[in-house]
PDB file of C-alpha atoms and ligand atoms in Angstrom:
ATOM      1  CA  MET V 182      -3.955  35.534  -6.462  1.00  0.00           C
ATOM      2  CA  GLY V 183      -7.408  35.264  -5.061  1.00  0.00           C
ATOM      3  CA  GLN V 184     -10.302  33.595  -6.917  1.00  0.00           C
ATOM      4  CA  PHE V 185     -12.296  36.889  -6.802  1.00  0.00           C
ATOM      5  CA  ASP V 186      -9.513  39.280  -7.853  1.00  0.00           C
ATOM      6  CA  GLY V 187     -11.060  42.197  -9.774  1.00  0.00           C
ATOM      7  CA  LYS V 188     -14.607  41.165  -8.944  1.00  0.00           C
ATOM      8  CA  THR V 189     -17.230  43.368  -7.321  1.00  0.00           C
ATOM      9  CA  ALA V 190     -19.712  42.022  -4.743  1.00  0.00           C
ATOM     10  CA  VAL V 191     -22.688  43.275  -2.767  1.00  0.00           C
ATOM     11  CA  VAL V 192     -23.602  41.750   0.596  1.00  0.00           C
ATOM     12  CA  THR V 193     -26.753  43.036   2.223  1.00  0.00           C
ATOM     13  CA  GLY V 194     -26.802  42.812   6.027  1.00  0.00           C
ATOM     14  CA  GLY V 195     -23.030  42.776   5.952  1.00  0.00           C
ATOM     15  CA  SER V 196     -22.465  44.262   9.443  1.00  0.00           C
ATOM     16  CA  ALA V 197     -23.031  41.132  11.470  1.00  0.00           C
ATOM     17  CA  GLY V 198     -23.418  37.374  11.447  1.00  0.00           C
ATOM     18  CA  ILE V 199     -23.420  35.417   8.190  1.00  0.00           C
ATOM     19  CA  GLY V 200     -23.200  38.538   6.044  1.00  0.00           C
ATOM     20  CA  LEU V 201     -20.198  39.938   7.811  1.00  0.00           C
ATOM     21  CA  GLU V 202     -18.331  36.637   7.632  1.00  0.00           C
ATOM     22  CA  THR V 203     -19.127  36.171   3.970  1.00  0.00           C
ATOM     23  CA  ALA V 204     -18.103  39.760   3.115  1.00  0.00           C
ATOM     24  CA  ARG V 205     -14.862  39.080   4.952  1.00  0.00           C
ATOM     25  CA  ARG V 206     -14.205  35.941   2.953  1.00  0.00           C
ATOM     26  CA  LEU V 207     -15.068  37.408  -0.453  1.00  0.00           C
ATOM     27  CA  ALA V 208     -12.708  40.353   0.266  1.00  0.00           C
ATOM     28  CA  ALA V 209      -9.984  38.049   1.487  1.00  0.00           C
ATOM     29  CA  GLU V 210     -10.208  36.226  -1.863  1.00  0.00           C
ATOM     30  CA  GLY V 211      -9.825  39.477  -3.793  1.00  0.00           C
ATOM     31  CA  ALA V 212     -13.333  40.971  -4.278  1.00  0.00           C
ATOM     32  CA  HIS V 213     -14.249  44.592  -3.503  1.00  0.00           C
ATOM     33  CA  VAL V 214     -17.313  44.214  -1.330  1.00  0.00           C
ATOM     34  CA  PHE V 215     -20.098  46.752  -0.846  1.00  0.00           C
ATOM     35  CA  ILE V 216     -21.912  46.021   2.419  1.00  0.00           C
ATOM     36  CA  THR V 217     -25.242  47.397   3.540  1.00  0.00           C
ATOM     37  CA  GLY V 218     -27.012  47.505   6.880  1.00  0.00           C
ATOM     38  CA  ARG V 219     -29.232  49.835   8.869  1.00  0.00           C
ATOM     39  CA  ARG V 220     -26.807  50.633  11.703  1.00  0.00           C
ATOM     40  CA  GLU V 221     -24.164  52.997  10.368  1.00  0.00           C
ATOM     41  CA  THR V 222     -21.627  52.734  13.204  1.00  0.00           C
ATOM     42  CA  GLU V 223     -21.596  48.920  13.111  1.00  0.00           C
ATOM     43  CA  LEU V 224     -21.438  48.975   9.287  1.00  0.00           C
ATOM     44  CA  ASP V 225     -18.469  51.371   9.274  1.00  0.00           C
ATOM     45  CA  LYS V 226     -16.712  49.207  11.843  1.00  0.00           C
ATOM     46  CA  ALA V 227     -17.309  46.103   9.748  1.00  0.00           C
ATOM     47  CA  ALA V 228     -16.014  47.763   6.549  1.00  0.00           C
ATOM     48  CA  ALA V 229     -12.842  48.866   8.365  1.00  0.00           C
ATOM     49  CA  GLU V 230     -12.328  45.297   9.628  1.00  0.00           C
ATOM     50  CA  ILE V 231     -12.932  43.762   6.201  1.00  0.00           C
ATOM     51  CA  GLY V 232     -10.541  46.099   4.463  1.00  0.00           C
ATOM     52  CA  ASN V 233     -11.430  45.981   0.750  1.00  0.00           C
ATOM     53  CA  ALA V 234     -15.017  47.147   1.432  1.00  0.00           C
ATOM     54  CA  THR V 235     -17.370  50.097   1.100  1.00  0.00           C
ATOM     55  CA  ALA V 236     -20.081  50.647   3.722  1.00  0.00           C
ATOM     56  CA  VAL V 237     -23.412  51.902   2.374  1.00  0.00           C
ATOM     57  CA  PRO V 238     -25.940  52.439   5.157  1.00  0.00           C
ATOM     58  CA  GLY V 239     -29.472  51.619   4.161  1.00  0.00           C
ATOM     59  CA  ASP V 240     -32.559  49.467   4.556  1.00  0.00           C
ATOM     60  CA  VAL V 241     -33.162  46.817   1.855  1.00  0.00           C
ATOM     61  CA  SER V 242     -36.894  47.312   2.125  1.00  0.00           C
ATOM     62  CA  VAL V 243     -36.602  50.945   1.038  1.00  0.00           C
ATOM     63  CA  ALA V 244     -36.258  51.348  -2.704  1.00  0.00           C
ATOM     64  CA  ALA V 245     -34.365  54.673  -2.554  1.00  0.00           C
ATOM     65  CA  ASP V 246     -31.753  53.120  -0.233  1.00  0.00           C
ATOM     66  CA  VAL V 247     -31.142  50.258  -2.623  1.00  0.00           C
ATOM     67  CA  ASP V 248     -30.931  52.739  -5.537  1.00  0.00           C
ATOM     68  CA  ARG V 249     -28.254  54.654  -3.609  1.00  0.00           C
ATOM     69  CA  LEU V 250     -26.294  51.458  -3.041  1.00  0.00           C
ATOM     70  CA  TYR V 251     -26.281  50.601  -6.784  1.00  0.00           C
ATOM     71  CA  ALA V 252     -25.487  54.192  -7.759  1.00  0.00           C
ATOM     72  CA  LEU V 253     -22.241  53.762  -5.806  1.00  0.00           C
ATOM     73  CA  VAL V 254     -21.545  50.381  -7.386  1.00  0.00           C
ATOM     74  CA  HIS V 255     -22.147  51.981 -10.786  1.00  0.00           C
ATOM     75  CA  GLU V 256     -19.710  54.794 -10.002  1.00  0.00           C
ATOM     76  CA  ARG V 257     -16.971  52.260  -9.403  1.00  0.00           C
ATOM     77  CA  GLY V 258     -17.370  51.326 -13.066  1.00  0.00           C
ATOM     78  CA  GLN V 259     -16.713  47.571 -13.019  1.00  0.00           C
ATOM     79  CA  GLY V 260     -20.223  46.210 -13.017  1.00  0.00           C
ATOM     80  CA  LEU V 261     -21.208  43.639 -10.435  1.00  0.00           C
ATOM     81  CA  ASP V 262     -20.232  39.922 -10.215  1.00  0.00           C
ATOM     82  CA  ILE V 263     -21.673  38.654  -6.876  1.00  0.00           C
ATOM     83  CA  VAL V 264     -24.843  39.601  -5.071  1.00  0.00           C
ATOM     84  CA  PHE V 265     -25.517  38.009  -1.647  1.00  0.00           C
ATOM     85  CA  ALA V 266     -29.020  38.957  -0.621  1.00  0.00           C
ATOM     86  CA  ASN V 267     -28.598  38.098   3.023  1.00  0.00           C
ATOM     87  CA  ALA V 268     -30.390  40.721   5.123  1.00  0.00           C
ATOM     88  CA  GLY V 269     -33.263  39.196   6.983  1.00  0.00           C
ATOM     89  CA  ILE V 270     -35.199  39.268  10.243  1.00  0.00           C
ATOM     90  CA  ASN V 271     -37.221  36.796  12.233  1.00  0.00           C
ATOM     91  CA  ALA V 272     -40.349  37.184  14.348  1.00  0.00           C
ATOM     92  CA  ILE V 273     -41.457  34.378  16.623  1.00  0.00           C
ATOM     93  CA  VAL V 274     -45.158  35.055  17.071  1.00  0.00           C
ATOM     94  CA  PRO V 275     -48.116  32.635  17.157  1.00  0.00           C
ATOM     95  CA  LEU V 276     -50.822  33.187  14.578  1.00  0.00           C
ATOM     96  CA  GLU V 277     -53.401  34.634  16.991  1.00  0.00           C
ATOM     97  CA  GLU V 278     -50.904  37.296  18.092  1.00  0.00           C
ATOM     98  CA  LEU V 279     -49.357  38.065  14.714  1.00  0.00           C
ATOM     99  CA  THR V 280     -50.058  41.733  13.887  1.00  0.00           C
ATOM    100  CA  GLU V 281     -50.235  43.258  10.476  1.00  0.00           C
ATOM    101  CA  GLU V 282     -47.243  45.414  11.432  1.00  0.00           C
ATOM    102  CA  VAL V 283     -45.003  42.459  12.325  1.00  0.00           C
ATOM    103  CA  HIS V 284     -46.126  40.469   9.273  1.00  0.00           C
ATOM    104  CA  ASP V 285     -45.381  43.461   7.033  1.00  0.00           C
ATOM    105  CA  SER V 286     -41.940  44.025   8.542  1.00  0.00           C
ATOM    106  CA  VAL V 287     -40.931  40.361   7.966  1.00  0.00           C
ATOM    107  CA  PHE V 288     -42.199  40.388   4.383  1.00  0.00           C
ATOM    108  CA  ASP V 289     -40.876  43.869   3.624  1.00  0.00           C
ATOM    109  CA  ILE V 290     -37.287  42.945   4.603  1.00  0.00           C
ATOM    110  CA  ASN V 291     -37.050  39.234   3.731  1.00  0.00           C
ATOM    111  CA  VAL V 292     -39.178  39.249   0.546  1.00  0.00           C
ATOM    112  CA  LYS V 293     -39.477  42.754  -0.874  1.00  0.00           C
ATOM    113  CA  GLY V 294     -35.910  43.510   0.215  1.00  0.00           C
ATOM    114  CA  THR V 295     -34.608  40.462  -1.739  1.00  0.00           C
ATOM    115  CA  PHE V 296     -36.689  41.547  -4.756  1.00  0.00           C
ATOM    116  CA  PHE V 297     -35.248  45.120  -4.660  1.00  0.00           C
ATOM    117  CA  THR V 298     -31.710  43.817  -4.101  1.00  0.00           C
ATOM    118  CA  VAL V 299     -31.800  41.593  -7.195  1.00  0.00           C
ATOM    119  CA  GLN V 300     -34.089  43.596  -9.547  1.00  0.00           C
ATOM    120  CA  LYS V 301     -32.136  46.815  -9.032  1.00  0.00           C
ATOM    121  CA  ALA V 302     -28.833  44.995  -9.598  1.00  0.00           C
ATOM    122  CA  LEU V 303     -29.829  43.750 -13.064  1.00  0.00           C
ATOM    123  CA  PRO V 304     -28.421  46.693 -15.134  1.00  0.00           C
ATOM    124  CA  LEU V 305     -25.059  46.256 -13.436  1.00  0.00           C
ATOM    125  CA  LEU V 306     -24.719  42.467 -13.422  1.00  0.00           C
ATOM    126  CA  ASN V 307     -21.869  41.219 -15.576  1.00  0.00           C
ATOM    127  CA  ASP V 308     -22.453  38.135 -17.643  1.00  0.00           C
ATOM    128  CA  GLY V 309     -21.639  35.111 -15.564  1.00  0.00           C
ATOM    129  CA  ALA V 310     -22.601  36.834 -12.310  1.00  0.00           C
ATOM    130  CA  SER V 311     -23.737  34.858  -9.294  1.00  0.00           C
ATOM    131  CA  VAL V 312     -26.730  35.793  -7.181  1.00  0.00           C
ATOM    132  CA  ILE V 313     -27.199  34.008  -3.907  1.00  0.00           C
ATOM    133  CA  LEU V 314     -30.434  34.407  -1.888  1.00  0.00           C
ATOM    134  CA  THR V 315     -30.847  33.512   1.786  1.00  0.00           C
ATOM    135  CA  GLY V 316     -33.510  30.980   2.591  1.00  0.00           C
ATOM    136  CA  SER V 317     -33.827  28.921   5.752  1.00  0.00           C
ATOM    137  CA  THR V 318     -34.842  25.452   6.905  1.00  0.00           C
ATOM    138  CA  ALA V 319     -37.849  27.379   8.219  1.00  0.00           C
ATOM    139  CA  GLY V 320     -38.991  27.758   4.627  1.00  0.00           C
ATOM    140  CA  ASP V 321     -39.794  24.035   4.542  1.00  0.00           C
ATOM    141  CA  GLY V 322     -40.682  23.528   8.181  1.00  0.00           C
ATOM    142  CA  GLY V 323     -43.638  24.294  10.350  1.00  0.00           C
ATOM    143  CA  SER V 324     -42.393  25.292  13.762  1.00  0.00           C
ATOM    144  CA  ALA V 325     -44.951  27.031  15.942  1.00  0.00           C
ATOM    145  CA  GLY V 326     -44.590  30.813  15.901  1.00  0.00           C
ATOM    146  CA  MET V 327     -42.667  30.824  12.653  1.00  0.00           C
ATOM    147  CA  SER V 328     -45.467  31.194  10.069  1.00  0.00           C
ATOM    148  CA  ALA V 329     -44.561  34.670   8.763  1.00  0.00           C
ATOM    149  CA  TYR V 330     -40.823  33.931   8.750  1.00  0.00           C
ATOM    150  CA  GLY V 331     -41.216  30.523   7.175  1.00  0.00           C
ATOM    151  CA  ALA V 332     -43.561  31.847   4.500  1.00  0.00           C
ATOM    152  CA  SER V 333     -41.130  34.673   3.713  1.00  0.00           C
ATOM    153  CA  LYS V 334     -38.310  32.151   3.181  1.00  0.00           C
ATOM    154  CA  ALA V 335     -40.480  29.886   1.081  1.00  0.00           C
ATOM    155  CA  ALA V 336     -41.101  32.970  -1.121  1.00  0.00           C
ATOM    156  CA  VAL V 337     -37.366  33.565  -1.460  1.00  0.00           C
ATOM    157  CA  ARG V 338     -36.914  30.003  -2.569  1.00  0.00           C
ATOM    158  CA  ALA V 339     -39.613  30.471  -5.215  1.00  0.00           C
ATOM    159  CA  TYR V 340     -37.894  33.678  -6.474  1.00  0.00           C
ATOM    160  CA  ALA V 341     -34.701  31.719  -7.112  1.00  0.00           C
ATOM    161  CA  ARG V 342     -36.457  29.218  -9.348  1.00  0.00           C
ATOM    162  CA  ALA V 343     -38.125  31.835 -11.584  1.00  0.00           C
ATOM    163  CA  TRP V 344     -35.154  34.191 -11.633  1.00  0.00           C
ATOM    164  CA  SER V 345     -32.905  31.264 -12.677  1.00  0.00           C
ATOM    165  CA  SER V 346     -35.164  30.720 -15.704  1.00  0.00           C
ATOM    166  CA  GLU V 347     -35.169  34.440 -16.531  1.00  0.00           C
ATOM    167  CA  LEU V 348     -31.466  35.181 -16.039  1.00  0.00           C
ATOM    168  CA  GLY V 349     -29.870  31.909 -17.089  1.00  0.00           C
ATOM    169  CA  GLY V 350     -29.606  33.067 -20.694  1.00  0.00           C
ATOM    170  CA  ARG V 351     -27.138  35.717 -19.574  1.00  0.00           C
ATOM    171  CA  GLY V 352     -25.136  33.093 -17.687  1.00  0.00           C
ATOM    172  CA  ILE V 353     -26.355  34.618 -14.444  1.00  0.00           C
ATOM    173  CA  ARG V 354     -26.887  31.985 -11.808  1.00  0.00           C
ATOM    174  CA  VAL V 355     -29.371  32.357  -8.964  1.00  0.00           C
ATOM    175  CA  ASN V 356     -29.148  29.964  -6.030  1.00  0.00           C
ATOM    176  CA  VAL V 357     -30.261  29.835  -2.400  1.00  0.00           C
ATOM    177  CA  VAL V 358     -28.309  29.069   0.702  1.00  0.00           C
ATOM    178  CA  SER V 359     -30.498  27.774   3.520  1.00  0.00           C
ATOM    179  CA  PRO V 360     -28.939  27.842   6.952  1.00  0.00           C
ATOM    180  CA  GLY V 361     -30.183  25.828   9.912  1.00  0.00           C
ATOM    181  CA  PRO V 362     -29.261  26.904  13.472  1.00  0.00           C
ATOM    182  CA  VAL V 363     -26.168  29.193  13.049  1.00  0.00           C
ATOM    183  CA  ASP V 364     -24.716  31.023  15.980  1.00  0.00           C
ATOM    184  CA  THR V 365     -25.205  34.714  15.216  1.00  0.00           C
ATOM    185  CA  PRO V 366     -26.842  37.765  16.789  1.00  0.00           C
ATOM    186  CA  PHE V 367     -30.018  36.696  15.029  1.00  0.00           C
ATOM    187  CA  TRP V 368     -30.848  34.354  17.927  1.00  0.00           C
ATOM    188  CA  VAL V 369     -30.263  37.062  20.532  1.00  0.00           C
ATOM    189  CA  THR V 370     -32.625  39.402  18.626  1.00  0.00           C
ATOM    190  CA  ALA V 371     -35.281  36.661  18.607  1.00  0.00           C
ATOM    191  CA  PHE V 372     -34.823  35.155  22.078  1.00  0.00           C
ATOM    192  CA  GLY V 373     -32.782  37.621  24.208  1.00  0.00           C
ATOM    193  CA  ASP V 374     -31.071  35.945  27.155  1.00  0.00           C
ATOM    194  CA  ARG V 375     -32.628  32.580  26.220  1.00  0.00           C
ATOM    195  CA  ALA V 376     -30.643  32.543  22.871  1.00  0.00           C
ATOM    196  CA  PRO V 377     -27.918  30.038  23.974  1.00  0.00           C
ATOM    197  CA  GLU V 378     -30.529  27.610  25.368  1.00  0.00           C
ATOM    198  CA  MET V 379     -32.748  27.943  22.299  1.00  0.00           C
ATOM    199  CA  ILE V 380     -30.025  27.397  19.711  1.00  0.00           C
ATOM    200  CA  GLU V 381     -28.576  24.446  21.660  1.00  0.00           C
ATOM    201  CA  GLY V 382     -32.055  22.989  21.913  1.00  0.00           C
ATOM    202  CA  VAL V 383     -32.570  23.052  18.134  1.00  0.00           C
ATOM    203  CA  ALA V 384     -29.022  22.044  17.346  1.00  0.00           C
ATOM    204  CA  SER V 385     -28.894  19.033  19.703  1.00  0.00           C
ATOM    205  CA  GLY V 386     -31.580  17.276  17.632  1.00  0.00           C
ATOM    206  CA  THR V 387     -29.568  17.479  14.417  1.00  0.00           C
ATOM    207  CA  PRO V 388     -27.045  14.969  13.045  1.00  0.00           C
ATOM    208  CA  ALA V 389     -24.308  17.549  13.640  1.00  0.00           C
ATOM    209  CA  GLN V 390     -25.449  17.900  17.296  1.00  0.00           C
ATOM    210  CA  ARG V 391     -24.127  21.459  17.441  1.00  0.00           C
ATOM    211  CA  PRO V 392     -24.930  24.884  16.020  1.00  0.00           C
ATOM    212  CA  GLY V 393     -23.222  25.970  12.826  1.00  0.00           C
ATOM    213  CA  SER V 394     -20.842  28.904  12.586  1.00  0.00           C
ATOM    214  CA  PRO V 395     -21.165  31.885  10.219  1.00  0.00           C
ATOM    215  CA  GLU V 396     -17.920  30.716   8.666  1.00  0.00           C
ATOM    216  CA  GLU V 397     -19.512  27.448   7.603  1.00  0.00           C
ATOM    217  CA  VAL V 398     -22.273  29.292   5.777  1.00  0.00           C
ATOM    218  CA  ALA V 399     -19.797  31.727   4.264  1.00  0.00           C
ATOM    219  CA  ALA V 400     -17.856  28.801   2.824  1.00  0.00           C
ATOM    220  CA  VAL V 401     -20.921  27.564   0.920  1.00  0.00           C
ATOM    221  CA  VAL V 402     -21.842  31.070  -0.277  1.00  0.00           C
ATOM    222  CA  THR V 403     -18.274  31.440  -1.514  1.00  0.00           C
ATOM    223  CA  PHE V 404     -18.649  28.136  -3.415  1.00  0.00           C
ATOM    224  CA  LEU V 405     -21.920  29.381  -4.982  1.00  0.00           C
ATOM    225  CA  ALA V 406     -20.316  32.751  -5.847  1.00  0.00           C
ATOM    226  CA  SER V 407     -17.346  31.118  -7.577  1.00  0.00           C
ATOM    227  CA  SER V 408     -16.936  29.390 -10.920  1.00  0.00           C
ATOM    228  CA  GLN V 409     -16.541  26.087  -9.032  1.00  0.00           C
ATOM    229  CA  SER V 410     -20.365  26.012  -9.016  1.00  0.00           C
ATOM    230  CA  SER V 411     -20.640  26.999 -12.706  1.00  0.00           C
ATOM    231  CA  PHE V 412     -23.335  24.382 -13.487  1.00  0.00           C
ATOM    232  CA  VAL V 413     -25.361  24.962 -10.270  1.00  0.00           C
ATOM    233  CA  TYR V 414     -28.545  26.907 -11.233  1.00  0.00           C
ATOM    234  CA  GLY V 415     -31.645  27.411  -9.118  1.00  0.00           C
ATOM    235  CA  ALA V 416     -30.481  25.161  -6.333  1.00  0.00           C
ATOM    236  CA  ASN V 417     -31.119  25.362  -2.634  1.00  0.00           C
ATOM    237  CA  LEU V 418     -28.013  24.363  -0.655  1.00  0.00           C
ATOM    238  CA  TYR V 419     -28.744  23.552   3.000  1.00  0.00           C
ATOM    239  CA  VAL V 420     -26.117  24.376   5.589  1.00  0.00           C
ATOM    240  CA  ASP V 421     -28.141  23.110   8.451  1.00  0.00           C
ATOM    241  CA  GLY V 422     -26.243  20.337  10.259  1.00  0.00           C
ATOM    242  CA  GLY V 423     -28.823  18.007   8.758  1.00  0.00           C
ATOM    243  CA  LEU V 424     -31.749  19.652  10.576  1.00  0.00           C
ATOM    244  CA  GLY V 425     -34.101  19.591   7.581  1.00  0.00           C
ATOM    245  CA  GLN V 426     -32.638  16.442   6.003  1.00  0.00           C
ATOM    246  CA  ILE V 427     -33.685  13.716   8.435  1.00  0.00           C
TER     247      ILE V 427
HETATM  248  P1  NAD O 225     -27.934  38.736  12.002  1.00  0.00           P
HETATM  249  O1  NAD O 225     -29.135  39.268  12.821  1.00  0.00           O
HETATM  250  O2  NAD O 225     -26.735  38.276  12.794  1.00  0.00           O
HETATM  251  O3  NAD O 225     -27.493  39.733  10.897  1.00  0.00           O
HETATM  252  C1  NAD O 225     -28.445  40.273   9.985  1.00  0.00           C
HETATM  253  C2  NAD O 225     -27.862  41.392   9.259  1.00  0.00           C
HETATM  254  O4  NAD O 225     -28.921  41.924   8.448  1.00  0.00           O
HETATM  255  C3  NAD O 225     -27.360  42.539  10.122  1.00  0.00           C
HETATM  256  O5  NAD O 225     -26.198  43.060   9.533  1.00  0.00           O
HETATM  257  C4  NAD O 225     -28.500  43.534  10.098  1.00  0.00           C
HETATM  258  O6  NAD O 225     -28.051  44.847  10.294  1.00  0.00           O
HETATM  259  C5  NAD O 225     -28.997  43.351   8.659  1.00  0.00           C
HETATM  260  N1  NAD O 225     -30.336  43.808   8.397  1.00  0.00           N
HETATM  261  C6  NAD O 225     -31.479  43.456   9.076  1.00  0.00           C
HETATM  262  N2  NAD O 225     -32.505  44.107   8.567  1.00  0.00           N
HETATM  263  C7  NAD O 225     -32.026  44.857   7.530  1.00  0.00           C
HETATM  264  C8  NAD O 225     -32.603  45.732   6.583  1.00  0.00           C
HETATM  265  N3  NAD O 225     -33.880  46.033   6.552  1.00  0.00           N
HETATM  266  N4  NAD O 225     -31.768  46.318   5.665  1.00  0.00           N
HETATM  267  C9  NAD O 225     -30.460  46.083   5.605  1.00  0.00           C
HETATM  268  N5  NAD O 225     -29.865  45.219   6.455  1.00  0.00           N
HETATM  269  C10 NAD O 225     -30.599  44.642   7.438  1.00  0.00           C
HETATM  270  O7  NAD O 225     -28.529  37.491  11.187  1.00  0.00           O
HETATM  271  P2  NAD O 225     -27.805  36.226  10.525  1.00  0.00           P
HETATM  272  O8  NAD O 225     -27.993  35.057  11.400  1.00  0.00           O
HETATM  273  O9  NAD O 225     -26.453  36.538  10.045  1.00  0.00           O
HETATM  274  O10 NAD O 225     -28.828  36.044   9.312  1.00  0.00           O
HETATM  275  C11 NAD O 225     -28.514  36.376   8.005  1.00  0.00           C
HETATM  276  C12 NAD O 225     -29.578  35.697   7.128  1.00  0.00           C
HETATM  277  O11 NAD O 225     -29.545  34.257   7.354  1.00  0.00           O
HETATM  278  C13 NAD O 225     -31.013  36.117   7.350  1.00  0.00           C
HETATM  279  O12 NAD O 225     -31.697  36.271   6.115  1.00  0.00           O
HETATM  280  C14 NAD O 225     -31.624  34.989   8.132  1.00  0.00           C
HETATM  281  O13 NAD O 225     -33.012  34.869   7.936  1.00  0.00           O
HETATM  282  C15 NAD O 225     -30.870  33.810   7.565  1.00  0.00           C
HETATM  283  N6  NAD O 225     -30.870  32.648   8.448  1.00  0.00           N
HETATM  284  C16 NAD O 225     -30.168  32.684   9.675  1.00  0.00           C
HETATM  285  C17 NAD O 225     -30.204  31.570  10.478  1.00  0.00           C
HETATM  286  C18 NAD O 225     -29.439  31.525  11.827  1.00  0.00           C
HETATM  287  O14 NAD O 225     -29.621  30.548  12.528  1.00  0.00           O
HETATM  288  N7  NAD O 225     -28.668  32.490  12.124  1.00  0.00           N
HETATM  289  C19 NAD O 225     -30.906  30.416  10.117  1.00  0.00           C
HETATM  290  C20 NAD O 225     -31.583  30.466   8.893  1.00  0.00           C
HETATM  291  C21 NAD O 225     -31.554  31.561   8.050  1.00  0.00           C
END
């Protein structure tokens, strides 16, 4: 018996990194997991690996794609118990070089994508459902080049507070998980060949003195998704090796 037997979950950005690992874990504990992502081949490969999963290609910042995802969840006929709004991108650009296009892409995916993912799930959410948004230590910090990304993650944190107030009456909990440096393809996208050096540089200054793994974030998301966190509402749980805590 798994703790999520009979439950239905959605994980956005489920083809790689933290999303893939979380989808794997929710499915291993009994949930049927719908995963989304923009790259169809990788998504299909991930769904096959996970097993109890449905791949739905799509972009979280495109309303019609999110509608298509939830139409498929609706067809399954069991409502929705867990939403992990995880899809996100970074852009390391100093203010004077930050273009409208880059700023829009960060906000479209990280902020508007999170809004679509949760708002469009509302008709399907079963009472007692758990919604987990993805923040970042960057939402509190002020590293150079991270203004658009940090601002987008601060916005996500603000969503969780208001949505907790709005949805708590239905027993729907909304919380945030905020990773610190976690070893995923995210760093390669941001830094290319310099990714190992960059993540080690950030991680070495933390109490943990190492990068985190996607599994360590998935464990905390699993806790927030489960009834073990039944009195945790509107919280922001840091999985950051202590980066933002000292
Ligand atoms: P990743 O790049 O390894 O994976 C991101 C996933 O999101 C991929 O599956 C990608 O296909 C998907 N994705 C990207 N844009 C999308 C879109 N528009 N629509 C649908 N899917 C999309 O990243 P990760 O490290 O696993 O990051 C996951 C989340 O964690 C992000 O929100 C990120 O901001 C956050 N985060 C990561 C770190 C870290 O160090 N890795 C730290 C703090 C926060």
